[in-house]
Short mmCIF file of C-alpha atoms and ligand atoms in Angstrom, two decimals:
data_model
loop_
_atom_site.label_atom_id
_atom_site.label_comp_id
_atom_site.label_asym_id
_atom_site.label_seq_id
_atom_site.Cartn_x
_atom_site.Cartn_y
_atom_site.Cartn_z
CA MET M 1286 0.00 0.00 0.00
CA PRO M 1287 1.51 3.39 -0.94
CA GLU M 1288 2.36 5.63 1.96
CA THR M 1289 0.29 8.70 2.76
CA PRO M 1290 0.95 11.29 5.48
CA ALA M 1291 -1.49 9.43 7.60
CA ASP M 1292 0.76 6.40 7.45
CA ASN M 1293 3.52 8.31 9.16
CA PRO M 1294 4.24 6.29 12.31
CA SER M 1295 4.57 9.52 14.28
CA THR M 1296 0.88 10.18 13.71
CA PRO M 1297 -0.56 9.75 17.20
CA ILE M 1298 -4.01 8.81 16.00
CA LYS M 1299 -2.83 5.83 13.99
CA SER M 1300 -0.48 4.58 16.68
CA ASN M 1301 -3.55 3.91 18.77
CA PRO M 1302 -4.81 0.38 17.94
CA GLY M 1303 -8.48 0.30 17.07
CA TRP M 1304 -8.44 3.95 15.94
CA LYS M 1305 -10.64 3.15 12.95
CA SER M 1306 -13.64 2.44 15.15
CA GLN M 1307 -13.68 6.12 16.10
CA TYR M 1308 -14.17 7.26 12.49
CA ILE M 1309 -16.81 7.09 9.78
CA LEU M 1310 -15.32 5.57 6.64
CA LEU M 1311 -16.07 6.95 3.18
CA SER M 1312 -14.45 4.91 0.40
CA LEU M 1313 -14.25 6.21 -3.14
CA PRO M 1314 -13.47 3.53 -5.74
CA LEU M 1315 -10.50 4.09 -8.10
CA LYS M 1316 -10.41 2.80 -11.65
CA ASP M 1317 -6.60 2.84 -11.60
CA ARG M 1318 -4.05 3.32 -8.91
CA LEU M 1319 -3.34 6.98 -8.05
CA THR M 1320 -0.03 8.33 -9.30
CA GLY M 1321 2.60 9.79 -6.97
CA PRO M 1322 1.71 13.43 -7.79
CA GLU M 1323 -1.97 12.69 -7.33
CA GLN M 1324 -1.28 11.20 -3.91
CA ALA M 1325 0.88 14.18 -3.02
CA LEU M 1326 -1.96 16.53 -3.88
CA ILE M 1327 -4.28 14.64 -1.55
CA ALA M 1328 -1.57 14.60 1.11
CA SER M 1329 -1.30 18.39 0.92
CA ILE M 1330 -4.90 18.67 2.16
CA GLU M 1331 -4.10 16.83 5.35
CA ARG M 1332 -1.24 18.87 6.65
CA LYS M 1333 -1.80 18.69 10.37
CA PRO M 1334 -2.71 15.08 11.10
CA LYS M 1335 -2.41 15.72 14.81
CA LYS M 1336 -5.19 18.28 14.75
CA SER M 1337 -7.22 16.74 11.95
CA GLY M 1338 -10.41 14.96 12.63
CA PHE M 1339 -9.92 13.09 9.34
CA ILE M 1340 -7.42 10.77 7.69
CA PHE M 1341 -6.86 9.76 4.07
CA GLU M 1342 -5.72 6.29 3.20
CA ILE M 1343 -5.04 5.12 -0.33
CA ASP M 1344 -4.79 1.61 -1.70
CA ASP M 1345 -4.82 0.27 -5.22
CA ASN M 1346 -8.58 0.26 -5.50
CA TYR M 1347 -9.86 2.97 -3.14
CA LEU M 1348 -9.33 6.39 -1.70
CA HIS M 1349 -10.44 5.93 1.91
CA PHE M 1350 -11.50 8.92 3.98
CA TYR M 1351 -11.81 8.38 7.75
CA LEU M 1352 -13.92 11.11 9.27
CA LYS M 1353 -14.51 12.10 12.86
CA SER M 1354 -14.85 15.88 12.87
CA LEU M 1355 -14.33 18.56 10.29
CA ASP M 1356 -14.41 22.30 9.74
CA LEU M 1357 -16.26 21.85 6.47
CA GLU M 1358 -15.58 25.35 5.20
CA ALA M 1359 -11.84 25.17 5.93
CA PHE M 1360 -11.72 21.72 4.36
CA ARG M 1361 -13.49 22.93 1.22
CA LYS M 1362 -11.06 25.87 0.97
CA SER M 1363 -8.13 23.57 1.45
CA VAL M 1364 -9.40 21.21 -1.28
CA PHE M 1365 -9.97 24.03 -3.72
CA SER M 1366 -6.69 25.78 -3.01
CA SER M 1367 -4.78 22.50 -3.59
CA ILE M 1368 -6.57 22.08 -6.89
CA GLU M 1369 -5.91 25.74 -7.72
CA ARG M 1370 -2.19 25.35 -7.02
CA GLU M 1371 -1.91 22.60 -9.59
CA ARG M 1372 -3.75 24.49 -12.26
CA GLY M 1373 -0.70 24.63 -14.52
CA GLN M 1374 -1.20 20.96 -15.29
CA PRO M 1375 -4.95 20.50 -15.20
CA GLU M 1376 -5.01 17.23 -17.14
CA ARG M 1377 -2.73 15.63 -14.54
CA TYR M 1378 -5.17 16.30 -11.77
CA THR M 1379 -8.59 15.96 -13.40
CA ARG M 1380 -9.13 12.63 -11.70
CA VAL M 1381 -8.19 13.91 -8.24
CA ASN M 1382 -10.35 17.00 -8.71
CA GLN M 1383 -13.29 14.77 -9.50
CA LEU M 1384 -12.55 12.48 -6.56
CA LEU M 1385 -12.33 15.36 -4.12
CA THR M 1386 -15.48 16.98 -5.46
CA ASP M 1387 -17.30 13.64 -5.02
CA LEU M 1388 -15.86 13.36 -1.52
CA LEU M 1389 -17.17 16.82 -0.57
CA GLY M 1390 -20.61 15.82 -1.83
CA ARG M 1391 -20.51 12.63 0.23
CA ILE M 1392 -19.44 14.51 3.37
CA GLU M 1393 -22.18 17.11 2.94
CA SER M 1394 -24.80 14.41 2.70
CA ILE M 1395 -23.90 12.77 6.03
CA ARG M 1396 -25.82 13.78 9.09
CA SER M 1397 -23.52 15.32 11.67
CA TYR M 1398 -24.35 15.48 15.35
CA GLY M 1399 -23.57 19.10 15.97
CA ILE M 1400 -20.88 21.72 16.01
CA LYS M 1401 -18.09 22.10 18.52
CA GLY M 1402 -15.86 25.12 17.98
CA LYS M 1403 -15.99 25.43 14.21
CA LYS M 1404 -15.92 21.71 13.62
CA ARG M 1405 -18.81 19.49 12.71
CA ILE M 1406 -18.78 16.36 14.82
CA TYR M 1407 -19.62 13.13 13.01
CA VAL M 1408 -18.91 10.48 15.67
CA ASP M 1409 -18.70 10.21 19.43
CA TYR M 1410 -20.70 13.36 20.03
CA ASN M 1411 -23.68 11.34 21.18
CA LYS M 1412 -21.51 9.36 23.56
CA GLU M 1413 -20.30 12.52 25.25
CA ARG M 1414 -23.76 13.89 25.67
CA LYS M 1415 -25.55 10.63 26.34
CA VAL M 1416 -27.77 10.77 29.37
CA GLU M 1417 -27.45 7.60 31.39
CA ASN M 1418 -30.67 5.83 32.13
CA ARG M 1419 -32.64 8.27 30.04
CA GLN M 1420 -36.02 6.52 30.10
CA ASN M 1421 -36.05 6.28 33.86
CA LYS M 1422 -35.15 9.94 34.19
CA VAL M 1423 -37.98 10.93 31.85
CA LYS M 1424 -40.31 8.78 33.95
CA ASN M 1425 -39.12 10.35 37.19
CA ARG M 1426 -39.34 13.88 35.84
CA GLY M 1427 -42.72 13.26 34.24
CA SER M 1428 -42.91 14.74 30.73
CA HIS M 1429 -45.66 17.32 30.09
CA TYR M 1430 -46.63 16.85 33.75
CA TYR M 1431 -48.92 19.87 33.59
CA ALA M 1432 -51.25 17.99 31.21
CA GLU M 1433 -51.60 14.94 33.42
CA GLY M 1434 -55.01 14.02 34.76
CA ASN M 1435 -56.93 15.47 31.81
CA VAL M 1436 -60.44 14.17 31.31
CA PHE M 1437 -60.58 14.57 27.54
CA ASP M 1438 -62.92 12.15 25.82
CA ARG M 1439 -61.25 10.04 23.12
CA THR M 1440 -64.34 9.55 20.97
CA SER M 1441 -64.55 11.67 17.84
CA ASN M 1442 -67.82 13.12 16.63
CA GLU M 1443 -68.88 14.02 13.09
CA LEU M 1444 -69.03 17.69 12.24
CA PRO M 1445 -72.68 18.27 11.20
CA GLU M 1446 -72.89 18.91 7.45
CA GLU M 1447 -74.43 22.36 7.98
CA PHE M 1448 -71.04 23.53 9.36
CA ARG M 1449 -68.76 21.79 6.88
CA ASN M 1450 -67.03 24.20 4.48
CA ARG M 1451 -68.92 27.16 5.87
CA ILE M 1452 -67.96 30.75 6.58
CA ILE M 1453 -69.96 31.98 9.56
CA ALA M 1454 -70.46 35.63 10.48
CA GLY M 1455 -70.73 35.87 14.24
CA ASP M 1456 -69.01 35.93 17.60
CA SER M 1457 -66.91 32.77 17.91
CA GLU M 1458 -67.74 32.29 21.56
CA ALA M 1459 -71.43 31.93 20.69
CA GLU M 1460 -70.99 30.18 17.33
CA LEU M 1461 -68.60 27.50 18.63
CA LYS M 1462 -71.14 26.51 21.27
CA LYS M 1463 -73.30 25.18 18.40
CA LEU M 1464 -70.67 22.57 17.45
CA PRO M 1465 -70.44 19.14 19.05
CA SER M 1466 -67.34 18.27 21.08
CA ASN M 1467 -64.41 16.44 19.44
CA CYS M 1468 -65.21 17.19 15.79
CA ILE M 1469 -62.25 19.34 14.61
CA ASP M 1470 -58.76 18.11 13.65
CA LEU M 1471 -56.83 21.36 13.68
CA VAL M 1472 -57.44 24.92 14.80
CA VAL M 1473 -55.26 27.50 13.05
CA THR M 1474 -55.80 31.08 14.01
CA SER M 1475 -54.55 34.52 14.79
CA PRO M 1476 -56.68 36.45 17.27
CA PRO M 1477 -56.80 40.23 17.35
CA TYR M 1478 -53.65 41.33 19.23
CA ASN M 1479 -55.34 44.19 21.11
CA PHE M 1480 -52.91 46.71 19.60
CA GLY M 1481 -55.75 48.99 18.51
CA LEU M 1482 -55.89 47.98 14.84
CA GLY M 1483 -58.90 49.23 12.91
CA TYR M 1484 -60.85 46.01 12.35
CA ASP M 1485 -64.24 46.29 10.76
CA THR M 1486 -66.47 45.63 13.79
CA SER M 1487 -64.53 44.17 16.71
CA GLN M 1488 -63.06 46.24 19.47
CA ASP M 1489 -59.27 45.98 19.46
CA GLY M 1490 -57.50 47.91 22.18
CA ILE M 1491 -59.56 47.12 25.25
CA ASN M 1492 -58.52 46.53 28.85
CA TRP M 1493 -56.06 43.60 28.93
CA GLU M 1494 -57.95 41.54 31.50
CA GLU M 1495 -61.16 41.80 29.53
CA TYR M 1496 -59.27 40.97 26.35
CA PHE M 1497 -57.69 37.80 27.74
CA ALA M 1498 -60.91 36.70 29.46
CA LYS M 1499 -62.72 36.83 26.08
CA LEU M 1500 -59.89 35.03 24.26
CA PHE M 1501 -59.80 32.33 26.91
CA ARG M 1502 -63.52 31.69 26.58
CA ILE M 1503 -63.06 31.25 22.82
CA PHE M 1504 -59.97 29.06 23.19
CA ASP M 1505 -61.81 26.91 25.76
CA GLU M 1506 -64.50 26.32 23.15
CA CYS M 1507 -61.81 25.51 20.58
CA THR M 1508 -60.36 22.96 23.00
CA ARG M 1509 -63.76 21.39 23.52
CA VAL M 1510 -64.45 21.00 19.80
CA LEU M 1511 -60.96 19.60 19.06
CA LYS M 1512 -60.70 15.85 18.58
CA TYR M 1513 -58.47 13.85 20.91
CA GLY M 1514 -55.00 14.21 19.34
CA GLY M 1515 -56.10 17.39 17.52
CA ARG M 1516 -53.87 20.44 17.47
CA ILE M 1517 -54.32 24.15 18.00
CA VAL M 1518 -51.87 26.57 16.42
CA ILE M 1519 -52.08 30.19 17.55
CA ASN M 1520 -50.20 32.99 15.88
CA ILE M 1521 -49.73 35.81 18.36
CA GLN M 1522 -47.53 38.83 18.82
CA PRO M 1523 -46.94 40.19 22.34
CA LEU M 1524 -47.35 43.93 22.81
CA PHE M 1525 -43.73 44.61 23.67
CA SER M 1526 -44.23 48.30 24.28
CA ASP M 1527 -46.75 47.48 27.07
CA TYR M 1528 -44.66 44.55 28.35
CA ILE M 1529 -47.54 42.14 27.76
CA PRO M 1530 -46.20 38.68 26.86
CA SER M 1531 -49.44 37.54 25.21
CA HIS M 1532 -47.84 34.34 23.88
CA HIS M 1533 -46.88 33.28 27.42
CA ILE M 1534 -50.20 34.31 28.93
CA ILE M 1535 -52.18 32.33 26.33
CA SER M 1536 -49.83 29.34 26.53
CA SER M 1537 -50.07 29.29 30.27
CA HIS M 1538 -53.88 29.28 30.07
CA LEU M 1539 -53.86 26.38 27.60
CA MET M 1540 -51.50 24.41 29.84
CA ASP M 1541 -53.80 25.08 32.81
CA LYS M 1542 -56.51 23.53 30.65
CA LYS M 1543 -54.29 20.45 30.26
CA LEU M 1544 -53.30 20.85 26.64
CA ILE M 1545 -49.79 19.63 25.79
CA TRP M 1546 -47.37 22.27 24.57
CA LYS M 1547 -46.08 20.80 21.32
CA GLY M 1548 -43.71 23.60 20.44
CA GLU M 1549 -43.26 27.14 19.27
CA ILE M 1550 -42.40 28.45 15.83
CA LEU M 1551 -40.72 31.79 15.32
CA TRP M 1552 -42.24 33.42 12.29
CA GLU M 1553 -39.41 35.64 11.07
CA LYS M 1554 -41.07 38.47 9.17
CA ASN M 1555 -37.81 40.37 8.64
CA ASN M 1556 -39.64 43.47 9.66
CA TYR M 1557 -36.80 45.88 10.39
CA ASN M 1558 -38.72 49.12 10.11
CA CYS M 1559 -39.27 49.55 13.85
CA LYS M 1560 -37.79 52.74 15.25
CA TYR M 1561 -34.96 52.50 17.75
CA THR M 1562 -35.79 55.48 19.90
CA ALA M 1563 -39.55 55.26 20.07
CA TRP M 1564 -39.48 53.41 23.42
CA GLY M 1565 -36.90 52.87 26.12
CA SER M 1566 -33.49 54.43 26.45
CA TRP M 1567 -31.01 55.30 23.73
CA LYS M 1568 -27.38 54.20 24.17
CA SER M 1569 -27.93 53.64 27.85
CA PRO M 1570 -28.64 50.61 30.02
CA SER M 1571 -31.27 52.60 31.90
CA SER M 1572 -34.15 51.04 29.92
CA PRO M 1573 -33.13 49.52 26.58
CA TYR M 1574 -36.10 48.41 24.51
CA LEU M 1575 -35.73 45.11 22.72
CA LYS M 1576 -36.76 44.84 19.08
CA TYR M 1577 -38.47 41.87 17.48
CA THR M 1578 -38.68 41.20 13.77
CA TRP M 1579 -40.69 38.02 14.31
CA GLU M 1580 -43.98 36.73 15.68
CA PHE M 1581 -44.80 33.50 17.49
CA LEU M 1582 -46.84 30.42 16.68
CA GLU M 1583 -47.73 28.42 19.77
CA ILE M 1584 -48.69 24.81 19.10
CA PHE M 1585 -50.72 22.66 21.48
CA ALA M 1586 -52.11 19.13 21.33
CA LYS M 1587 -55.21 17.77 23.01
CA GLY M 1588 -54.59 14.57 24.96
CA ASP M 1589 -51.92 13.06 22.69
CA LEU M 1590 -48.93 14.43 20.80
CA LYS M 1591 -49.50 11.89 18.08
CA LYS M 1592 -52.25 12.36 15.52
CA GLU M 1593 -53.41 9.33 13.61
CA GLY M 1594 -54.06 9.57 9.87
CA LYS M 1595 -53.85 7.50 6.72
CA PRO M 1596 -50.46 7.53 4.96
CA GLU M 1597 -52.16 8.30 1.64
CA ASN M 1598 -53.48 11.53 3.18
CA ILE M 1599 -50.03 12.92 3.95
CA ASP M 1600 -49.16 15.70 1.52
CA ILE M 1601 -45.89 17.02 2.93
CA ASN M 1602 -42.79 15.94 0.99
CA GLY M 1603 -39.35 15.14 2.40
CA GLU M 1604 -37.79 18.48 1.48
CA GLU M 1605 -40.64 20.46 3.03
CA PHE M 1606 -40.57 18.33 6.18
CA LYS M 1607 -36.82 18.72 6.65
CA LYS M 1608 -37.05 22.48 6.18
CA TRP M 1609 -40.20 23.15 8.21
CA VAL M 1610 -39.40 21.15 11.32
CA VAL M 1611 -36.66 23.71 11.90
CA ALA M 1612 -38.87 25.95 13.97
CA LYS M 1613 -37.85 29.32 12.55
CA TRP M 1614 -39.79 30.19 9.43
CA SER M 1615 -38.77 33.11 7.32
CA ILE M 1616 -41.90 34.24 5.49
CA SER M 1617 -42.74 37.76 4.31
CA PRO M 1618 -45.94 39.30 5.63
CA GLU M 1619 -48.98 39.38 3.32
CA ARG M 1620 -48.53 42.29 0.92
CA ARG M 1621 -52.06 42.52 -0.47
CA MET M 1622 -53.92 43.54 2.68
CA ASP M 1623 -55.14 46.73 1.05
CA ALA M 1624 -56.73 44.76 -1.77
CA TYR M 1625 -58.76 42.75 0.75
CA ASP M 1626 -59.30 45.68 3.10
CA HIS M 1627 -58.07 43.79 6.18
CA PRO M 1628 -55.23 45.10 8.40
CA ALA M 1629 -53.75 41.82 9.70
CA MET M 1630 -53.91 38.91 7.26
CA PHE M 1631 -51.91 35.70 7.24
CA PRO M 1632 -49.60 35.13 4.30
CA GLN M 1633 -50.86 31.96 2.59
CA GLU M 1634 -47.47 30.27 2.89
CA LEU M 1635 -47.65 30.36 6.69
CA VAL M 1636 -50.99 28.53 6.70
CA GLU M 1637 -49.81 26.11 4.03
CA ARG M 1638 -46.85 25.04 6.16
CA VAL M 1639 -49.00 24.64 9.28
CA LEU M 1640 -51.61 22.56 7.46
CA LYS M 1641 -49.13 20.24 5.78
CA LEU M 1642 -47.04 19.77 8.92
CA PHE M 1643 -49.86 19.30 11.43
CA SER M 1644 -52.82 17.85 9.51
CA TYR M 1645 -53.77 15.31 6.86
CA GLU M 1646 -55.76 15.77 3.67
CA GLY M 1647 -59.45 15.44 4.45
CA ASP M 1648 -59.04 16.87 7.99
CA ILE M 1649 -61.35 19.58 9.30
CA ILE M 1650 -59.68 22.93 9.90
CA LEU M 1651 -61.23 25.62 12.09
CA ASP M 1652 -60.28 29.28 12.27
CA PRO M 1653 -62.34 31.13 14.92
CA PHE M 1654 -60.78 34.50 13.92
CA ASN M 1655 -61.02 33.87 10.21
CA GLY M 1656 -60.74 37.48 8.95
CA VAL M 1657 -60.89 37.46 5.16
CA GLY M 1658 -60.52 33.70 5.14
CA THR M 1659 -56.86 32.91 4.46
CA THR M 1660 -57.03 29.71 6.55
CA SER M 1661 -60.19 28.54 4.77
CA VAL M 1662 -58.80 29.37 1.31
CA VAL M 1663 -55.60 27.40 1.94
CA ALA M 1664 -57.51 24.53 3.56
CA LYS M 1665 -59.72 24.21 0.49
CA ARG M 1666 -56.72 24.43 -1.86
CA LEU M 1667 -54.98 21.68 0.12
CA HIS M 1668 -58.02 19.35 0.08
CA ARG M 1669 -59.07 19.82 3.69
CA ASP M 1670 -62.53 20.83 4.93
CA TYR M 1671 -62.87 24.13 6.73
CA ILE M 1672 -65.03 26.16 9.04
CA GLY M 1673 -64.22 29.86 9.39
CA ILE M 1674 -65.86 32.27 11.85
CA ASP M 1675 -65.44 36.03 11.98
CA VAL M 1676 -67.46 38.64 13.76
CA SER M 1677 -67.39 40.89 10.70
CA GLY M 1678 -69.94 40.15 7.98
CA LYS M 1679 -67.88 42.25 5.60
CA TYR M 1680 -64.74 40.11 6.10
CA CYS M 1681 -66.82 36.96 5.75
CA LYS M 1682 -68.11 38.11 2.34
CA VAL M 1683 -64.51 38.68 1.19
CA ALA M 1684 -63.61 35.20 2.51
CA GLU M 1685 -66.47 33.64 0.54
CA ARG M 1686 -65.42 35.48 -2.59
CA ARG M 1687 -61.81 34.30 -2.22
CA ILE M 1688 -62.92 30.71 -1.75
CA LYS M 1689 -65.16 30.90 -4.86
CA GLU M 1690 -62.26 32.27 -6.87
CA LEU M 1691 -60.26 29.09 -6.21
CA LEU M 1692 -60.38 26.64 -9.05
CA PRO M 1693 -62.59 23.63 -8.18
C1 SAM J 28 -55.74 38.98 13.16
S1 SAM J 28 -57.28 38.98 12.40
C2 SAM J 28 -57.27 37.46 11.55
C3 SAM J 28 -56.97 37.60 10.09
C4 SAM J 28 -56.94 36.29 9.31
N1 SAM J 28 -55.91 35.42 9.80
C5 SAM J 28 -56.78 36.51 7.83
O1 SAM J 28 -55.80 36.05 7.23
O2 SAM J 28 -57.63 37.20 7.24
C6 SAM J 28 -58.39 38.75 13.70
C7 SAM J 28 -59.86 38.68 13.28
O3 SAM J 28 -60.62 38.37 14.44
C8 SAM J 28 -61.93 38.89 14.24
N2 SAM J 28 -62.61 38.86 15.56
C9 SAM J 28 -62.41 39.64 16.64
N3 SAM J 28 -63.18 39.25 17.67
C10 SAM J 28 -63.88 38.19 17.23
C11 SAM J 28 -64.87 37.34 17.82
N4 SAM J 28 -65.27 37.52 19.09
N5 SAM J 28 -65.37 36.34 17.10
C12 SAM J 28 -64.99 36.14 15.81
N6 SAM J 28 -64.08 36.92 15.20
C13 SAM J 28 -63.53 37.92 15.89
C14 SAM J 28 -61.65 40.27 13.66
O4 SAM J 28 -62.77 40.73 12.94
C15 SAM J 28 -60.44 39.97 12.76
O5 SAM J 28 -60.83 39.80 11.41
#
């Protein structure tokens, strides 16, 4: 076997018997044996074997790459600068260039455990962080302990046909009382934030206690009508200037009502137009005011974190799933609010992600603060059934028009 820098007996890693078990092995097949200059080029990438978390090994048939940890960016630079250095004789190195490019692709496709310093860790990381006796500890701690002892009924009920795919003009607290319990799969909504926005009919900007008491009565109804295993997703923005953490206050109420907190999504709106001196102190620790360019989506489950559904009714693909389970979503706010004459609409993409991630095709989606019907429109487009309630008849008419405009 030809010698590589990693074969140097002074290399501490390789003097340790059994060293290979600490590495992931990537082997790239060779049609012909690598020439001396080709091997030297590869060797130049691995200059500091002592510090490297990787080792090359070459035999007649393979280029072996043993990988433990890697600063991927530095590695990429090192690969490209070696290739660059040999540019005078490109034909001599075409094969190595191709091999190294393939190797980079292979490395990028492996799942790493995390980052330590600048390096990605590919092995051992789990061992270091492993919690001994994990299951027992979870049992002792009691996961979602606050939701224990709930008395939610597991039986689902049919949503009466008169409510299926309907936009209802009315107060949600009263309208929801007309629905049977356990008939809705997913609630997706954004209540008024009480900032004082000019909605058509509802009061927005009332006393906070009154505001939360009304919301809680509506969310209690939502909880009642949710099926066992159903989810409720609430988009809410705290009023930072009044130091009212609405997302915590609402979440805390839902936990008191024994719903399980499933998670929180940061909806990054990239809204940088907030003024720096409007509140708080300027260039002084006396009272700095924190700025937020995002809103929150609080997600809760009734009774069970798992929601059953038929595999053929899943419409999220692998790419979407991988991207959307990272709980920070960068989505621009809706730009056509003027056209619909509503001051606080959802962008359709936000609803689309929520529906595909948390519900199945054919599910029933409720929005008790339906506005001009974005939730209902997206639900219909994604082959779900909907029920949308808004206190404003004017908004409901717009919602109906938008739904009709969808192609059948
Ligand atoms: C933030 S907006 C929702 C906008 C909606 N997501 C959309 O994309 O059009 C809140 C809505 O709640 C409605 N609303 C306020 N109080 C209500 C109540 N008690 N019952 C039903 N709707 C109510 C308002 O009319 C307003 O349209």
